[in-house]
Amino acid sequence: MVPKPSHHLDNTADNCHYPYSCRSVQSTVAGRSSNYSAVNKSELTAMVRRAVERMRSSLGSGHNIAFALLSAQETGNYTLRPDEASILSPHASQTKKERFARGRTAAHLALQQLGIEKSPPILRGQEGEPLWPIGVAGSITHCGLWTIVVVAKGPKHFSLGVDLESYCKINHIDISGLVCCDKELDWVTAGNDFRKRLASIFSAKEAAYKALYPVCNRYIDFKEVELSPLSPEKGFRGQFCTSISDQLTPGYSFQIQCRWLKDLIFSYVVHAAE
């Protein structure tokens, strides 16, 4: 049994996938400078590799998973296909064009690692989600200089979501009122690391919503899911506060894993269909 065709939200154009209430978050968080992180590629690659191994364990035997990581200095050998290039607005900025091309380059590199040498164009769905080849689940994330793509295939129905953020991006803004439920806000403001905690909530919800969008195929608001922190810097337990679909009902819970590297947080979710 192969996974259902996967439709995971793509933050190629905007670092936040929400089409409605998150416009102000998109313009403030996604628009920050790309030169804030002191992380080098080898460090980030090692961290993502450890996370991917955890994802592999979650998927179980018979599944194959791969990732690709590119920096802004890397163009790769991939040329956008006409169908992919047509996704971009003719008025898109050069930065958006380069980021989009980097995302598609990384996506095809990751698919090659799954044994898909001649992968089809990676197009977009109604909400901006990348449309993966049948039998493949995947997720794309961008943060400053970095682009990461994780893809997987196997005998089970599943979806996945990943997100990379830097708490430096929210150095001068406070998105807590848009992102956090009351209990989350209590946790974010309880310590002396407000920016780090807020970034972790934001990143964890982004990863969760990318993974869960294929289950409901509809917009999920930040506050429709409440997160509870697990052990320090290990991630969160997510719980739905409202009914989203037949499966995603109030009380439905799942886990989001997180890994920190200097100012960066990488969040990831593997969701098995029930």
XYZ file of C-alpha atoms in Angstrom:
274
model
C 0.000 0.000 0.000
C 1.591 3.293 -1.069
C 0.890 6.636 0.603
C -1.899 8.742 -0.781
C -0.736 11.607 -3.013
C 0.722 14.134 -0.614
C 0.013 17.852 -0.576
C 2.234 19.643 1.898
C 2.334 23.358 2.356
C 5.299 25.105 0.826
C 6.772 28.222 2.364
C 8.802 28.978 -0.755
C 7.138 32.327 -1.308
C 6.251 33.010 2.314
C 7.763 31.495 5.399
C 4.273 31.091 6.871
C 1.727 29.016 4.966
C -1.413 30.649 6.286
C -3.380 32.415 3.553
C -5.577 34.616 5.726
C -5.007 35.683 9.332
C -1.234 35.353 9.146
C -0.500 38.092 6.605
C 1.086 40.287 9.261
C 3.223 37.373 10.455
C 4.326 36.702 6.895
C 5.374 40.272 6.299
C 7.286 40.626 9.554
C 8.797 37.196 10.173
C 9.460 36.065 6.604
C 10.823 39.419 5.585
C 13.725 39.549 8.016
C 17.344 39.626 6.921
C 18.842 36.360 5.710
C 22.276 36.922 7.248
C 21.527 36.474 10.935
C 22.622 32.867 11.507
C 26.184 31.894 12.382
C 25.475 28.225 11.604
C 27.572 26.580 8.897
C 26.310 23.957 6.479
C 28.118 20.998 8.010
C 26.622 21.740 11.432
C 23.122 22.133 10.043
C 23.427 19.029 7.868
C 24.448 16.944 10.878
C 21.500 18.220 12.897
C 18.980 17.583 10.118
C 20.426 14.124 9.521
C 19.814 13.214 13.169
C 16.248 14.475 12.892
C 15.672 12.504 9.697
C 16.896 9.336 11.412
C 14.303 9.924 14.136
C 11.673 10.367 11.445
C 12.806 7.108 9.842
C 12.328 5.328 13.173
C 8.843 6.806 13.500
C 7.867 5.555 10.043
C 9.066 2.011 10.733
C 10.566 -0.643 8.491
C 9.956 -0.594 4.771
C 10.088 3.182 4.481
C 12.764 5.212 2.766
C 13.433 8.827 3.707
C 15.888 11.380 2.354
C 16.671 15.060 2.605
C 18.508 17.792 0.755
C 19.914 21.005 2.202
C 21.065 23.962 0.106
C 22.390 27.381 1.011
C 21.764 30.611 -0.854
C 25.218 30.309 -2.413
C 24.320 27.009 -4.087
C 22.386 26.920 -7.332
C 22.734 23.218 -8.115
C 22.476 21.796 -11.621
C 18.684 21.911 -11.810
C 16.911 24.243 -14.228
C 13.282 25.067 -13.497
C 10.955 23.323 -15.885
C 8.403 25.460 -17.736
C 5.512 24.202 -15.571
C 7.441 25.059 -12.415
C 8.597 28.445 -13.686
C 5.010 29.358 -14.572
C 4.035 29.127 -10.896
C 5.931 32.311 -10.113
C 4.327 35.683 -10.616
C 6.042 37.729 -13.342
C 6.318 40.444 -10.707
C 8.064 38.210 -8.152
C 11.197 39.702 -6.659
C 14.588 38.263 -7.506
C 14.866 36.976 -3.932
C 11.610 35.024 -4.269
C 12.645 33.644 -7.642
C 15.960 32.434 -6.262
C 14.331 30.929 -3.176
C 11.725 29.131 -5.254
C 14.369 27.739 -7.620
C 16.469 26.628 -4.645
C 13.457 24.842 -3.164
C 12.708 22.979 -6.376
C 16.379 22.122 -6.822
C 16.520 20.667 -3.303
C 13.245 18.806 -3.859
C 14.554 17.033 -6.948
C 17.875 16.266 -5.258
C 16.002 14.659 -2.357
C 13.776 12.683 -4.728
C 16.871 11.362 -6.490
C 18.006 9.944 -3.160
C 14.703 8.039 -3.028
C 15.549 6.489 -6.389
C 13.338 8.807 -8.452
C 15.839 9.954 -11.049
C 13.345 11.480 -13.476
C 10.970 13.180 -11.079
C 8.048 15.139 -12.522
C 7.732 18.904 -12.052
C 6.902 19.852 -8.461
C 3.817 22.021 -8.896
C 1.592 23.786 -6.356
C -1.867 23.042 -5.010
C -4.647 25.453 -4.096
C -3.047 26.619 -0.861
C 0.514 26.770 -2.184
C 1.417 23.221 -1.157
C 3.987 21.370 -3.282
C 2.458 18.452 -5.193
C 4.726 15.444 -4.839
C 4.884 12.347 -7.049
C 2.287 9.719 -6.180
C 3.546 7.579 -3.321
C 5.813 10.297 -1.918
C 5.305 12.536 1.099
C 7.441 15.621 1.481
C 7.902 19.061 2.959
C 9.906 22.179 2.067
C 11.145 24.871 4.424
C 13.195 28.034 3.984
C 14.898 30.184 6.580
C 17.304 32.920 5.632
C 20.221 31.359 3.787
C 18.906 27.823 4.101
C 16.486 25.562 2.239
C 15.658 22.065 3.485
C 13.516 19.417 1.800
C 12.570 16.079 3.373
C 10.823 13.368 1.331
C 9.753 9.817 2.148
C 7.924 6.847 0.681
C 6.801 3.501 2.009
C 3.959 1.014 2.461
C 1.865 3.108 4.878
C -0.313 6.181 4.412
C 1.491 9.052 6.110
C 2.379 12.712 5.804
C 5.175 14.837 7.184
C 5.996 18.460 7.846
C 9.231 20.291 8.581
C 10.027 23.880 9.484
C 13.228 25.825 10.100
C 13.135 29.137 11.983
C 15.527 31.512 13.711
C 14.601 33.334 16.871
C 16.685 36.252 15.599
C 13.893 36.936 13.114
C 11.553 37.927 15.902
C 14.096 40.072 17.684
C 12.074 43.245 17.270
C 8.517 41.980 16.831
C 5.997 40.218 19.022
C 3.740 37.774 17.194
C 2.686 35.994 20.379
C -0.845 37.393 20.228
C -1.356 35.887 16.773
C 0.421 32.591 17.379
C -0.179 31.566 21.001
C -3.152 30.219 22.909
C -3.456 31.438 26.499
C -1.556 28.504 28.052
C 1.169 28.770 25.420
C 1.498 32.479 26.116
C 1.907 31.735 29.827
C 4.771 29.376 28.989
C 6.394 31.746 26.479
C 6.462 34.617 28.974
C 7.412 32.523 32.024
C 11.140 32.303 31.380
C 13.904 34.700 30.432
C 14.122 33.327 26.869
C 10.950 34.819 25.369
C 12.202 34.961 21.758
C 13.445 31.377 21.798
C 10.219 30.031 23.260
C 8.062 32.028 20.867
C 10.119 30.876 17.884
C 9.745 27.268 19.010
C 5.941 27.590 19.243
C 5.792 29.236 15.828
C 8.060 26.647 14.188
C 6.323 23.679 15.807
C 2.910 24.849 14.625
C 4.220 25.448 11.113
C 5.590 21.893 10.926
C 2.386 20.460 12.387
C 0.106 22.263 9.978
C 2.183 21.190 6.983
C 1.903 17.563 8.119
C -1.802 17.761 8.970
C -3.052 19.729 5.985
C -3.404 16.532 3.869
C -5.716 15.121 6.554
C -8.221 17.973 6.392
C -7.355 19.930 3.220
C -8.343 23.195 4.793
C -6.825 26.200 6.517
C -5.953 25.641 10.184
C -5.669 28.687 12.414
C -2.781 29.045 14.850
C -5.113 28.872 17.829
C -7.000 25.770 16.736
C -4.095 23.730 18.111
C -2.615 24.091 21.592
C 0.940 22.968 22.354
C 2.331 21.681 25.636
C 6.132 21.517 26.018
C 7.742 18.130 26.533
C 11.176 17.750 28.114
C 13.473 20.751 27.543
C 14.182 21.416 23.860
C 12.652 18.092 22.787
C 9.417 19.370 21.304
C 5.728 19.592 22.070
C 2.537 17.639 22.428
C -0.113 19.173 20.197
C -3.834 18.943 20.844
C -6.720 20.167 18.722
C -9.089 22.616 20.366
C -11.715 22.527 17.604
C -13.060 20.022 15.109
C -11.152 20.184 11.828
C -12.132 16.886 10.204
C -13.502 13.464 11.113
C -10.073 12.545 12.476
C -8.875 15.903 13.813
C -11.411 16.517 16.571
C -11.113 18.270 19.963
C -8.615 16.372 22.095
C -6.863 14.689 19.165
C -3.154 14.769 20.015
C 0.168 14.308 18.263
C 3.857 15.070 18.857
C 6.172 17.628 17.309
C 9.899 17.037 17.655
C 12.328 19.971 17.773
C 16.084 20.364 17.526
C 18.055 23.527 18.284
C 21.325 24.630 16.704
C 22.524 28.039 17.904
C 19.781 30.477 16.816
C 17.980 27.935 14.588
C 15.179 25.547 15.457
C 14.188 22.633 13.223
C 10.729 21.196 13.910
C 9.306 18.059 12.344
C 6.161 15.946 12.442
C 5.419 12.501 11.035
C 1.700 11.766 10.914
C 0.438 8.261 10.161
C -3.060 8.062 8.678
C -5.594 6.238 10.823
